[in-house]
Amino acid sequence: MHISPNTKMSDLVQSDFELLAVLQRLKIPFGFKEKSIQTICREEGIDLNFFLNLARWYHERDFFPGETLMNHPVKWLVKYLRSTHSCYIEYHIPRIEEEIIRMESLDRSGGHNMQLMLKFFREYISEFTAHIQLEEEKIFPYILSLEENFEKETPAPEFLKTARGYTIKDFLDEHSDIEEKLVDLRNILLKYLAPPSDNCLFTNVLIEIFRLGNDLNDHTILEENVLIPQVIKMEKDFHNKFPR
Amino acid sequence: MAKVLIAETSYLVRKGLVSLLEQTDGVTELKAAGHPDTIMQTLKEFSPDIILLNSAIQMPVSHDKLLSLLHDKARFIYIINTPLPQDSPANHISVFDTKNKLTEKLSLHLKQYESTEEKEETEELTPREKLILKHVALGYTNKEIATKLFISTHTVISHRKNITRKLDIKTVSGLTVYSLINGIIKMEDIQ
């Protein structure tokens, strides 16, 4: 389906329900009635092209609108990514954890395999949380003030000091791979564990891990191919506008 | 069976290759990318066996660096935007090639892959690899393992690559869990 401004929002979701994730992260409320994408974006204060670019990418998967997405204010993307973070932390991760706990409680095999999986996943949670914390507490605020100060006549002296001693490239070094462990967990469950008594539960955990994995992948693509290049460019412009 | 990545900027050529490869035996997974950044990303995550790369694409890293991102058995096939001379290498395909020509060339590569791969799929970890895995799971570094087993660090690394490929597990904690499940180490060993 081709996604155009006049497409009805409800048709969009019906044709591809995975797009619900995008709507949720942009905090678009339900109750679409017969409204078009255009109307809903206007009502919610979301830039139409930003929405279209994201939705088309998630839907068609053929092209990545990196450069087009870079033309939008960086704060929109940051908002989107933050929303995604809270989705992981508040919903997906605890849910998978709960399901592994349930699997463990149902495991009658007498072994410790499920306990091991739980331990492994909890290790993953702490790594994951640290990763997100770094972004939320250090990186995103820096990006937002960079954009804000860039638009000013004279940047806040305090920020100017920060900007001259820091670049987003430092962040790249700290940006650890958060998908590897999850992929390992998935492979161990899929290949090396006999399913415990409740098969339905086991399958569901796998499905959820696959989903989270895919979602994290998209998240990383947005960060590494849009956000960071955009910030690097903005840093350059900033230093040109406010030379030492 | 091979995982194939198509790295091609032209929309038409990309779609054409996707549709061709979807009908070809021996392709287990297929991904396509057009932008150099997306190509890099997919290379790292997808770890393809065969990469169809348009030779006109300016990749952000050198060819050697690209090779180092891939596993040992991976190979490149280059898509050339001009007609090919008579004696062109087997790993060159042209956008001017006929369907038969393309199928013939691609099948040749896929077949070579299949035979080596199938043999490996039934391969279990060798006793040596199990020994290395045991040490990794116990938390030893490559260097420590090399010293303990009187082999070079390089050998340890190459064993580890094989272990990871056979098991599909990358992280040390993942390998530890695998070892525990399969009795290669015991719970008491790591406490």
Tab-separated table of N, CA and C in Angstrom, chain B residues 67-170:
chain	number	residue	atom	x	y	z
B	67	LEU	N	36.146	-6.879	4.295
B	67	LEU	CA	36.402	-8.314	4.415
B	67	LEU	C	36.537	-8.735	5.871
B	68	SER	N	37.162	-7.861	6.667
B	68	SER	CA	37.385	-8.233	8.062
B	68	SER	C	36.073	-8.278	8.848
B	69	LEU	N	35.038	-7.611	8.324
B	69	LEU	CA	33.747	-7.631	9.016
B	69	LEU	C	32.991	-8.932	8.758
B	70	LEU	N	33.471	-9.676	7.769
B	70	LEU	CA	32.734	-10.867	7.361
B	70	LEU	C	33.410	-12.132	7.862
B	71	HIS	N	32.671	-13.216	7.843
B	71	HIS	CA	33.297	-14.465	8.264
B	71	HIS	C	34.194	-15.001	7.136
B	72	ASP	N	35.029	-15.982	7.483
B	72	ASP	CA	36.082	-16.433	6.566
B	72	ASP	C	35.567	-16.937	5.222
B	73	LYS	N	34.391	-17.564	5.242
B	73	LYS	CA	33.904	-18.200	4.033
B	73	LYS	C	33.074	-17.271	3.152
B	74	ALA	N	32.849	-16.049	3.620
B	74	ALA	CA	31.990	-15.139	2.860
B	74	ALA	C	32.684	-14.720	1.564
B	75	ARG	N	31.882	-14.459	0.541
B	75	ARG	CA	32.499	-14.021	-0.701
B	75	ARG	C	31.711	-12.876	-1.337
B	76	PHE	N	32.444	-12.098	-2.144
B	76	PHE	CA	31.824	-10.987	-2.855
B	76	PHE	C	31.550	-11.355	-4.304
B	77	ILE	N	30.407	-10.911	-4.799
B	77	ILE	CA	30.165	-10.948	-6.239
B	77	ILE	C	29.942	-9.489	-6.630
B	78	TYR	N	30.629	-9.044	-7.667
B	78	TYR	CA	30.506	-7.636	-8.021
B	78	TYR	C	29.516	-7.431	-9.151
B	79	ILE	N	28.655	-6.436	-8.957
B	79	ILE	CA	27.710	-6.072	-10.004
B	79	ILE	C	28.365	-4.943	-10.795
B	80	ILE	N	28.515	-5.142	-12.092
B	80	ILE	CA	29.191	-4.160	-12.925
B	80	ILE	C	28.148	-3.460	-13.806
B	81	ASN	N	28.268	-2.150	-13.875
B	81	ASN	CA	27.273	-1.376	-14.623
B	81	ASN	C	27.498	-1.346	-16.134
B	82	THR	N	28.518	-2.020	-16.603
B	82	THR	CA	28.785	-2.039	-18.042
B	82	THR	C	28.793	-3.509	-18.498
B	83	PRO	N	28.711	-3.755	-19.818
B	83	PRO	CA	28.780	-5.146	-20.290
B	83	PRO	C	30.145	-5.735	-19.948
B	84	LEU	N	30.197	-7.051	-19.751
B	84	LEU	CA	31.448	-7.687	-19.349
B	84	LEU	C	32.236	-8.178	-20.561
B	85	PRO	N	33.566	-8.115	-20.490
B	85	PRO	CA	34.379	-8.710	-21.548
B	85	PRO	C	34.277	-10.238	-21.484
B	86	GLN	N	34.742	-10.901	-22.516
B	86	GLN	CA	34.677	-12.364	-22.612
B	86	GLN	C	35.281	-13.076	-21.404
B	87	ASP	N	36.477	-12.604	-21.026
B	87	ASP	CA	37.217	-13.342	-19.999
B	87	ASP	C	37.035	-12.753	-18.595
B	88	SER	N	35.875	-12.255	-18.312
B	88	SER	CA	35.669	-11.632	-16.998
B	88	SER	C	35.682	-12.693	-15.904
B	89	PRO	N	36.097	-12.298	-14.670
B	89	PRO	CA	36.158	-13.271	-13.577
B	89	PRO	C	34.764	-13.818	-13.230
B	90	ALA	N	34.754	-14.974	-12.610
B	90	ALA	CA	33.485	-15.629	-12.297
B	90	ALA	C	32.657	-14.856	-11.286
B	91	ASN	N	33.331	-13.990	-10.528
B	91	ASN	CA	32.544	-13.258	-9.536
B	91	ASN	C	32.130	-11.864	-10.015
B	92	HIS	N	32.042	-11.720	-11.330
B	92	HIS	CA	31.512	-10.482	-11.876
B	92	HIS	C	30.201	-10.778	-12.586
B	93	ILE	N	29.179	-9.984	-12.269
B	93	ILE	CA	27.962	-10.076	-13.055
B	93	ILE	C	27.667	-8.681	-13.586
B	94	SER	N	26.973	-8.616	-14.688
B	94	SER	CA	26.720	-7.309	-15.282
B	94	SER	C	25.221	-7.050	-15.334
B	95	VAL	N	24.859	-5.782	-15.267
B	95	VAL	CA	23.445	-5.437	-15.380
B	95	VAL	C	22.929	-5.765	-16.784
B	96	PHE	N	23.853	-6.044	-17.692
B	96	PHE	CA	23.450	-6.388	-19.055
B	96	PHE	C	23.293	-7.896	-19.256
B	97	ASP	N	23.679	-8.689	-18.255
B	97	ASP	CA	23.594	-10.141	-18.399
B	97	ASP	C	22.154	-10.611	-18.598
B	98	THR	N	21.985	-11.665	-19.361
B	98	THR	CA	20.651	-12.246	-19.531
B	98	THR	C	20.288	-13.017	-18.272
B	99	LYS	N	19.016	-13.379	-18.176
B	99	LYS	CA	18.557	-14.121	-17.007
B	99	LYS	C	19.317	-15.439	-16.879
B	100	ASN	N	19.472	-16.127	-18.003
B	100	ASN	CA	20.174	-17.413	-17.972
B	100	ASN	C	21.601	-17.269	-17.481
B	101	LYS	N	22.255	-16.271	-18.021
B	101	LYS	CA	23.643	-16.014	-17.644
B	101	LYS	C	23.736	-15.754	-16.129
B	102	LEU	N	22.842	-14.891	-15.653
B	102	LEU	CA	22.858	-14.546	-14.229
B	102	LEU	C	22.601	-15.780	-13.366
B	103	THR	N	21.565	-16.517	-13.717
B	103	THR	CA	21.212	-17.706	-12.936
B	103	THR	C	22.382	-18.678	-12.901
B	104	GLU	N	22.996	-18.851	-14.056
B	104	GLU	CA	24.118	-19.768	-14.154
B	104	GLU	C	25.243	-19.360	-13.198
B	105	LYS	N	25.607	-18.079	-13.278
B	105	LYS	CA	26.718	-17.596	-12.444
B	105	LYS	C	26.378	-17.674	-10.961
B	106	LEU	N	25.165	-17.208	-10.617
B	106	LEU	CA	24.795	-17.179	-9.208
B	106	LEU	C	24.696	-18.594	-8.644
B	107	SER	N	24.127	-19.506	-9.428
B	107	SER	CA	23.987	-20.888	-8.950
B	107	SER	C	25.348	-21.503	-8.669
B	108	LEU	N	26.297	-21.164	-9.523
B	108	LEU	CA	27.643	-21.682	-9.359
B	108	LEU	C	28.191	-21.317	-7.970
B	109	HIS	N	28.015	-20.039	-7.628
B	109	HIS	CA	28.504	-19.587	-6.313
B	109	HIS	C	27.720	-20.228	-5.192
B	110	LEU	N	26.420	-20.275	-5.372
B	110	LEU	CA	25.580	-20.829	-4.317
B	110	LEU	C	25.907	-22.305	-4.089
B	111	LYS	N	26.159	-23.015	-5.169
B	111	LYS	CA	26.436	-24.441	-5.084
B	111	LYS	C	27.712	-24.693	-4.278
B	112	GLN	N	28.746	-23.911	-4.600
B	112	GLN	CA	29.997	-24.067	-3.874
B	112	GLN	C	29.753	-23.878	-2.389
B	113	TYR	N	28.881	-22.967	-2.128
B	113	TYR	CA	28.571	-22.681	-0.750
B	113	TYR	C	27.898	-23.838	-0.076
B	114	GLU	N	26.904	-24.333	-0.779
B	114	GLU	CA	26.084	-25.413	-0.251
B	114	GLU	C	26.925	-26.601	0.201
B	115	SER	N	27.834	-27.035	-0.693
B	115	SER	CA	28.562	-28.252	-0.382
B	115	SER	C	29.421	-28.100	0.869
B	116	THR	N	30.112	-26.965	0.981
B	116	THR	CA	30.955	-26.811	2.162
B	116	THR	C	30.081	-26.635	3.401
B	117	GLU	N	29.032	-25.874	3.216
B	117	GLU	CA	28.190	-25.537	4.361
B	117	GLU	C	27.487	-26.768	4.928
B	118	GLU	N	26.991	-27.617	4.026
B	118	GLU	CA	26.235	-28.767	4.497
B	118	GLU	C	27.093	-29.711	5.332
B	119	LYS	N	28.340	-29.811	4.907
B	119	LYS	CA	29.226	-30.670	5.653
B	119	LYS	C	29.398	-30.108	7.068
B	120	GLU	N	29.498	-28.778	7.124
B	120	GLU	CA	29.748	-28.169	8.423
B	120	GLU	C	28.539	-28.198	9.348
B	121	GLU	N	27.382	-28.198	8.743
B	121	GLU	CA	26.194	-28.132	9.573
B	121	GLU	C	26.042	-29.330	10.495
B	122	THR	N	26.557	-30.469	10.026
B	122	THR	CA	26.454	-31.645	10.866
B	122	THR	C	27.629	-31.718	11.840
B	123	GLU	N	28.548	-30.784	11.671
B	123	GLU	CA	29.742	-30.787	12.504
B	123	GLU	C	29.430	-30.335	13.926
B	124	GLU	N	29.855	-31.126	14.864
B	124	GLU	CA	29.728	-30.724	16.255
B	124	GLU	C	31.026	-30.035	16.663
B	125	LEU	N	31.047	-29.517	17.867
B	125	LEU	CA	32.300	-28.934	18.343
B	125	LEU	C	33.337	-30.054	18.470
B	126	THR	N	34.551	-29.753	18.033
B	126	THR	CA	35.628	-30.730	18.204
B	126	THR	C	36.052	-30.735	19.670
B	127	PRO	N	36.720	-31.814	20.117
B	127	PRO	CA	37.183	-31.853	21.520
B	127	PRO	C	38.031	-30.626	21.871
B	128	ARG	N	38.845	-30.219	20.896
B	128	ARG	CA	39.698	-29.044	21.108
B	128	ARG	C	38.842	-27.798	21.339
B	129	GLU	N	37.845	-27.652	20.490
B	129	GLU	CA	36.957	-26.488	20.615
B	129	GLU	C	36.210	-26.515	21.944
B	130	LYS	N	35.817	-27.718	22.351
B	130	LYS	CA	35.128	-27.827	23.643
B	130	LYS	C	36.033	-27.376	24.786
B	131	LEU	N	37.294	-27.742	24.655
B	131	LEU	CA	38.257	-27.365	25.682
B	131	LEU	C	38.409	-25.837	25.734
B	132	ILE	N	38.510	-25.238	24.548
B	132	ILE	CA	38.624	-23.778	24.488
B	132	ILE	C	37.352	-23.141	25.060
B	133	LEU	N	36.202	-23.681	24.646
B	133	LEU	CA	34.925	-23.149	25.113
B	133	LEU	C	34.855	-23.199	26.640
B	134	LYS	N	35.319	-24.310	27.202
B	134	LYS	CA	35.302	-24.470	28.647
B	134	LYS	C	36.066	-23.315	29.310
B	135	HIS	N	37.219	-23.030	28.772
B	135	HIS	CA	38.029	-21.955	29.349
B	135	HIS	C	37.389	-20.586	29.169
B	136	VAL	N	36.779	-20.380	28.008
B	136	VAL	CA	36.086	-19.102	27.778
B	136	VAL	C	34.959	-18.947	28.784
B	137	ALA	N	34.202	-20.032	28.956
B	137	ALA	CA	33.058	-20.000	29.866
B	137	ALA	C	33.506	-19.768	31.305
B	138	LEU	N	34.696	-20.234	31.606
B	138	LEU	CA	35.200	-20.019	32.969
B	138	LEU	C	35.742	-18.608	33.158
B	139	GLY	N	35.748	-17.848	32.116
B	139	GLY	CA	36.106	-16.444	32.244
B	139	GLY	C	37.553	-16.110	31.901
B	140	TYR	N	38.286	-17.045	31.303
B	140	TYR	CA	39.662	-16.737	30.931
B	140	TYR	C	39.719	-15.870	29.669
B	141	THR	N	40.704	-15.024	29.586
B	141	THR	CA	40.888	-14.219	28.373
B	141	THR	C	41.631	-15.062	27.342
B	142	ASN	N	41.624	-14.575	26.102
B	142	ASN	CA	42.309	-15.293	25.022
B	142	ASN	C	43.774	-15.547	25.373
B	143	LYS	N	44.381	-14.530	25.941
B	143	LYS	CA	45.794	-14.619	26.261
B	143	LYS	C	46.049	-15.690	27.331
B	144	GLU	N	45.195	-15.691	28.350
B	144	GLU	CA	45.340	-16.681	29.423
B	144	GLU	C	45.156	-18.098	28.888
B	145	ILE	N	44.169	-18.231	27.990
B	145	ILE	CA	43.908	-19.554	27.422
B	145	ILE	C	45.128	-20.017	26.616
B	146	ALA	N	45.684	-19.076	25.836
B	146	ALA	CA	46.847	-19.405	25.015
B	146	ALA	C	47.988	-19.914	25.888
B	147	THR	N	48.256	-19.215	26.984
B	147	THR	CA	49.339	-19.608	27.881
B	147	THR	C	49.065	-20.975	28.493
B	148	LYS	N	47.835	-21.158	28.954
B	148	LYS	CA	47.488	-22.416	29.618
B	148	LYS	C	47.605	-23.615	28.704
B	149	LEU	N	47.191	-23.433	27.454
B	149	LEU	CA	47.153	-24.580	26.538
B	149	LEU	C	48.369	-24.637	25.608
B	150	PHE	N	49.324	-23.774	25.836
B	150	PHE	CA	50.539	-23.724	25.005
B	150	PHE	C	50.240	-23.542	23.524
B	151	ILE	N	49.331	-22.656	23.215
B	151	ILE	CA	49.078	-22.346	21.807
B	151	ILE	C	49.137	-20.829	21.640
B	152	SER	N	49.108	-20.354	20.390
B	152	SER	CA	49.192	-18.905	20.202
B	152	SER	C	47.809	-18.264	20.376
B	153	THR	N	47.819	-16.980	20.706
B	153	THR	CA	46.557	-16.252	20.871
B	153	THR	C	45.768	-16.319	19.574
B	154	HIS	N	46.501	-16.270	18.475
B	154	HIS	CA	45.876	-16.336	17.161
B	154	HIS	C	45.051	-17.615	16.993
B	155	THR	N	45.613	-18.730	17.452
B	155	THR	CA	44.900	-20.008	17.376
B	155	THR	C	43.636	-19.976	18.244
B	156	VAL	N	43.788	-19.384	19.430
B	156	VAL	CA	42.621	-19.288	20.314
B	156	VAL	C	41.512	-18.502	19.609
B	157	ILE	N	41.901	-17.381	19.012
B	157	ILE	CA	40.911	-16.529	18.351
B	157	ILE	C	40.221	-17.300	17.215
B	158	SER	N	41.023	-18.058	16.475
B	158	SER	CA	40.423	-18.779	15.355
B	158	SER	C	39.488	-19.883	15.850
B	159	HIS	N	39.855	-20.548	16.945
B	159	HIS	CA	38.932	-21.520	17.545
B	159	HIS	C	37.644	-20.841	17.989
B	160	ARG	N	37.809	-19.681	18.597
B	160	ARG	CA	36.621	-18.986	19.107
B	160	ARG	C	35.687	-18.576	17.985
B	161	LYS	N	36.277	-18.173	16.883
B	161	LYS	CA	35.459	-17.814	15.714
B	161	LYS	C	34.627	-19.011	15.271
B	162	ASN	N	35.283	-20.161	15.221
B	162	ASN	CA	34.576	-21.375	14.802
B	162	ASN	C	33.486	-21.765	15.782
B	163	ILE	N	33.791	-21.615	17.070
B	163	ILE	CA	32.792	-21.958	18.092
B	163	ILE	C	31.563	-21.072	17.913
B	164	THR	N	31.819	-19.779	17.773
B	164	THR	CA	30.714	-18.830	17.629
B	164	THR	C	29.892	-19.128	16.381
B	165	ARG	N	30.593	-19.483	15.303
B	165	ARG	CA	29.863	-19.776	14.069
B	165	ARG	C	29.015	-21.045	14.212
B	166	LYS	N	29.601	-22.064	14.843
B	166	LYS	CA	28.864	-23.319	14.973
B	166	LYS	C	27.674	-23.185	15.919
B	167	LEU	N	27.865	-22.439	16.985
B	167	LEU	CA	26.815	-22.374	17.994
B	167	LEU	C	25.863	-21.195	17.787
B	168	ASP	N	26.273	-20.205	17.012
B	168	ASP	CA	25.472	-18.994	16.851
B	168	ASP	C	25.365	-18.207	18.148
B	169	ILE	N	26.401	-18.276	18.948
B	169	ILE	CA	26.405	-17.514	20.204
B	169	ILE	C	27.663	-16.658	20.234
B	170	LYS	N	27.479	-15.364	20.471
B	170	LYS	CA	28.607	-14.441	20.374
B	170	LYS	C	29.208	-14.026	21.718
